[in-house]
Short mmCIF file of C-alpha atoms in Angstrom, two decimals:
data_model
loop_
_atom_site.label_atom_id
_atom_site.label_comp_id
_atom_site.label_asym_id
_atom_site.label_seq_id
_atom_site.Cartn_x
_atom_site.Cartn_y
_atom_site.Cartn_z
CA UNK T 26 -63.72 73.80 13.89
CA UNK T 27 -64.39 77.23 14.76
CA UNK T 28 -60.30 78.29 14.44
CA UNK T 29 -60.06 76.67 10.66
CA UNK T 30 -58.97 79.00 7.70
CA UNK T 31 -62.43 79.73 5.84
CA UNK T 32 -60.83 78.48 2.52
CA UNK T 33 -60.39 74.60 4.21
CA UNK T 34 -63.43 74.81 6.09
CA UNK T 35 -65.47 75.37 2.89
CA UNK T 36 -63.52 73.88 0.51
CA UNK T 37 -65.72 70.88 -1.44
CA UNK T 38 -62.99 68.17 -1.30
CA UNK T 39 -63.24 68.55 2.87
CA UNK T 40 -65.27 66.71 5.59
CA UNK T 41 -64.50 68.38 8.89
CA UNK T 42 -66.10 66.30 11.41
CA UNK T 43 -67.15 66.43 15.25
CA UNK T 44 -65.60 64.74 17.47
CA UNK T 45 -68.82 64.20 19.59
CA UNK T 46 -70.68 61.23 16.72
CA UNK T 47 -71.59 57.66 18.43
CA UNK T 48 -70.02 54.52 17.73
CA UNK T 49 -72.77 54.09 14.68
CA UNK T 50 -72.24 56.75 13.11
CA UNK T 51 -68.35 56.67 13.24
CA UNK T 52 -68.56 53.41 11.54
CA UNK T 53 -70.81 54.71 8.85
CA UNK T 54 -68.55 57.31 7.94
CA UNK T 55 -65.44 55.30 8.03
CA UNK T 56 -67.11 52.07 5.67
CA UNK T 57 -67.70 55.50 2.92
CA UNK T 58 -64.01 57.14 3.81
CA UNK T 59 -60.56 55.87 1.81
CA UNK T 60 -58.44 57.43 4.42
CA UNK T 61 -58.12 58.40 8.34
CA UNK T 62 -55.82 61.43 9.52
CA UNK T 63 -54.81 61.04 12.46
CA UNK T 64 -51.57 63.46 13.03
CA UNK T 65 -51.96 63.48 17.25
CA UNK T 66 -49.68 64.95 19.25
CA UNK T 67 -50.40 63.11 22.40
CA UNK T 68 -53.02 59.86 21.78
CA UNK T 69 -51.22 56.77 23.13
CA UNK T 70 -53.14 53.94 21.58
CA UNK T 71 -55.81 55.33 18.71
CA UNK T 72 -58.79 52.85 19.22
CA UNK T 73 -60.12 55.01 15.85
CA UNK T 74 -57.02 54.23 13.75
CA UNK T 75 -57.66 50.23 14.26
CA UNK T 76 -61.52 51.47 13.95
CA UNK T 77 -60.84 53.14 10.64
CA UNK T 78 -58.76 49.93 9.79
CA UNK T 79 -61.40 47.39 10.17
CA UNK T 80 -63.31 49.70 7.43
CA UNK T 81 -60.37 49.68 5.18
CA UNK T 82 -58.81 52.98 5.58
CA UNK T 83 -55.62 53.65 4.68
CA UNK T 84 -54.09 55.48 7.77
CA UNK T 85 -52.01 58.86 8.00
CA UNK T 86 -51.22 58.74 11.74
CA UNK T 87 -48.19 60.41 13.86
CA UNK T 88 -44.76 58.32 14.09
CA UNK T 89 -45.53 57.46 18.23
CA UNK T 90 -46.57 55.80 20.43
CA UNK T 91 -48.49 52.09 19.52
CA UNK T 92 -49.00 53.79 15.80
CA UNK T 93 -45.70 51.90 14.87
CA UNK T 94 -47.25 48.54 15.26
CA UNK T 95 -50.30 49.41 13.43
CA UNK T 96 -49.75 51.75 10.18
CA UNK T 97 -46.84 50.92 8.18
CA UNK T 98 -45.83 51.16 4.10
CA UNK T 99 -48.43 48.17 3.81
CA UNK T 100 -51.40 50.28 5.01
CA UNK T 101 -50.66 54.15 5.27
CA UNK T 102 -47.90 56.66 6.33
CA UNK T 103 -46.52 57.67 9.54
CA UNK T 104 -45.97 61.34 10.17
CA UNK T 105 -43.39 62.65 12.58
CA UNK T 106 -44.85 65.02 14.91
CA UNK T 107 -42.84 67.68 16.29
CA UNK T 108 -42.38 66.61 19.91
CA UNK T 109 -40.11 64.67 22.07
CA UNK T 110 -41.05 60.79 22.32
CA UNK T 111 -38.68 59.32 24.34
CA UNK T 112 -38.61 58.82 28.50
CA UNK T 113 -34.75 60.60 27.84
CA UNK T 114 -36.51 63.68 26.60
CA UNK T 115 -37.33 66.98 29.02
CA UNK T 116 -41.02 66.62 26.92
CA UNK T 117 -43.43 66.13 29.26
CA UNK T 118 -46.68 64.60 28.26
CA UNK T 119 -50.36 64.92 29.62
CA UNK T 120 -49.76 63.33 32.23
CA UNK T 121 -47.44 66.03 33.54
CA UNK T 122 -48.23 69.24 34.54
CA UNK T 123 -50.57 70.82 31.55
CA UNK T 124 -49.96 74.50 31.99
CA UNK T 125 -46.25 73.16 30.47
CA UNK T 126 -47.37 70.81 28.11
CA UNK T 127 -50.00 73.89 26.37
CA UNK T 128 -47.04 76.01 26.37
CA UNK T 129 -44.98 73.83 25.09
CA UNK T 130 -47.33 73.16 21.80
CA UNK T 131 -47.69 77.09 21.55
CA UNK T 132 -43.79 76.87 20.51
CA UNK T 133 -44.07 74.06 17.91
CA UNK T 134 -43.52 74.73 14.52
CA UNK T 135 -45.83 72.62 12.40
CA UNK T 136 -44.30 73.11 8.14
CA UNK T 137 -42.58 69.62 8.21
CA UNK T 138 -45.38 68.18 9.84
CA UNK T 139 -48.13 69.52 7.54
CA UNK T 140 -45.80 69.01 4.54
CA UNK T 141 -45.47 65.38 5.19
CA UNK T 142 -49.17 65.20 5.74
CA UNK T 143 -49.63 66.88 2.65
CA UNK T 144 -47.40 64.94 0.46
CA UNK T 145 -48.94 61.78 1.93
CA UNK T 146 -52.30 62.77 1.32
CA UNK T 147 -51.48 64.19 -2.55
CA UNK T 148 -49.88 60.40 -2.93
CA UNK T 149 -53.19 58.71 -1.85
CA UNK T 150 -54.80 61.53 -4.36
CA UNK T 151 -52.58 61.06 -7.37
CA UNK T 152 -52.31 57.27 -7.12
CA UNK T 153 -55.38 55.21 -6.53
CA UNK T 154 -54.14 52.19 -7.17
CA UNK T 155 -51.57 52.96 -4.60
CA UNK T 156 -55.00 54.05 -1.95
CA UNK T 157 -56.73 50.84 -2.62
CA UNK T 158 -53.77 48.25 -1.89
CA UNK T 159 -53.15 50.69 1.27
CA UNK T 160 -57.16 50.57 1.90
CA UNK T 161 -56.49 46.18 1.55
CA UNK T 162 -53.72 46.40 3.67
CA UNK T 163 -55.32 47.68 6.25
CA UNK T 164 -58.32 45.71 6.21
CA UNK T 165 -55.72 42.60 6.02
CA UNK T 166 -53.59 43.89 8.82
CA UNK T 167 -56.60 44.39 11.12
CA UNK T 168 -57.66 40.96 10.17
CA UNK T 169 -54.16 39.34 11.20
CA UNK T 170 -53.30 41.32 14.37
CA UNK T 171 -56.23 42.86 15.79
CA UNK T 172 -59.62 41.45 15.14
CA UNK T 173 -62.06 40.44 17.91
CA UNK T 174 -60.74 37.09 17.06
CA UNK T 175 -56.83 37.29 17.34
CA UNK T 176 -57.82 39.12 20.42
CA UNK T 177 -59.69 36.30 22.06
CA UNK T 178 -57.15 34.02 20.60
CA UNK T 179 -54.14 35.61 22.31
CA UNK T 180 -56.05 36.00 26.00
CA UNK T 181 -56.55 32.22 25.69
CA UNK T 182 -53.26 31.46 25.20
CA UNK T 183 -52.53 33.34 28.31
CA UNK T 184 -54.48 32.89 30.13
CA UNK T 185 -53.20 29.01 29.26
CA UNK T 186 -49.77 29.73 30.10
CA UNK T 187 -50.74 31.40 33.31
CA UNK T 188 -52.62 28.50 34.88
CA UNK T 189 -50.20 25.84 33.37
CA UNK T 190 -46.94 28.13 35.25
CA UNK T 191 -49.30 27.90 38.95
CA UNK T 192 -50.68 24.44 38.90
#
C-alpha cells in the first residue's frame, strides 16, 4: 500500500486492504463487498475469486489461467493482462527463473489493462441493476460448479469410476 498515489489511497469511495486478514475476516468483508478485483498477473487458480463468489461478488479478474471457467458475462468481467499465456510464448512464469520474470513486469505497459478495469468497474457503478444480477450470478454459479457439495459430488463419482475400471 505504501507505493499507491495519495489521491486513491485516501479517496472515500476506496477500501485498500491487507493481504495478511484470516479466513474470518475475509469472509466478513466479502458478505458487505458487491465486487472483487482481482487483475493478477500470475495467480493460477484464485481460491479468493470462488471465495468472493460464494458471498455474491461480482468478479473483475484477469483473462488466464482457471479464471475462464469461473467469471464470465453471467457473473463479472475478465480483464486481459498484459503478458504471454500460452506454453508457445518466450513468457516465463514464476516458476522460472524470477530475476526474468521481475524484469519482465518492469517493461509492461499497464493503460489497456487499467482502462478495461476501469470501464468495468464504472459499468458495475453506473448500472446497479446490472451489479446485482452479476452479484446473483455469481452466487448461482458457485452454487452449480463449485460448492462443497458439487465438490464431494464429483470425487464420488470418481472415485466410482476408478474402482468400477480395477475390480
Amino acid at each position: 500500500l505504501k507505493n499507491i498515489p495519495t489521491d486513491l489511497k485516501n479517496n472515500k469511495n476506496i477500501k485498500w486492504i491487507e493481504a495478511n486478514l484470516n479466513g474470518e475476516e475475509i469472509t466478513k468483508l466479502l458478505e458487505c463487498s458487491k465486487c472483487l478485483l482481482h487483475p493478477t498477473l500470475s495467480d493460477s487458480f484464485g481460491v479468493v475469486v470462488l471465495e468472493a463468489m460464494s458471498q455474491g461478488c461480482s468478479i473483475i479478474a484477469s483473462n488466464m489461467a482457471s479464471f475462464p471457467e469461473m467469471v464470465s458475462c453471467e457473473n463479472g468481467f475478465l480483464v486481459n493482462p498484459p503478458i504471454a499465456t500460452s506454453v508457445n510464448d518466450t513468457y516465463i512464469t514464476e516458476f522460472g527463473n524470477s530475476n526474468y520474470f521481475n524484469n519482465y513486469l518492469e517493461t509492461l505497459n499497464l493503460d489497456n489493462l487499467t482502462e478495461e478495469i476501469f470501464n468495468n468497474m464504472n459499468t458495475l457503478i453506473s448500472n446497479p441493476e446490472t451489479t446485482k444480477s452479476l452479484m446473483q450470478g455469481s452466487l448461482k454459479k458457485f452454487s452449480n460448479k463449485f460448492s462443497e457439495t458439487v465438490w464431494i459430488r464429483n470425487f464420488k463419482d470418481i472415485l466410482k469410476k476408478t474402482v468400477e475400471e480395477h475390480v
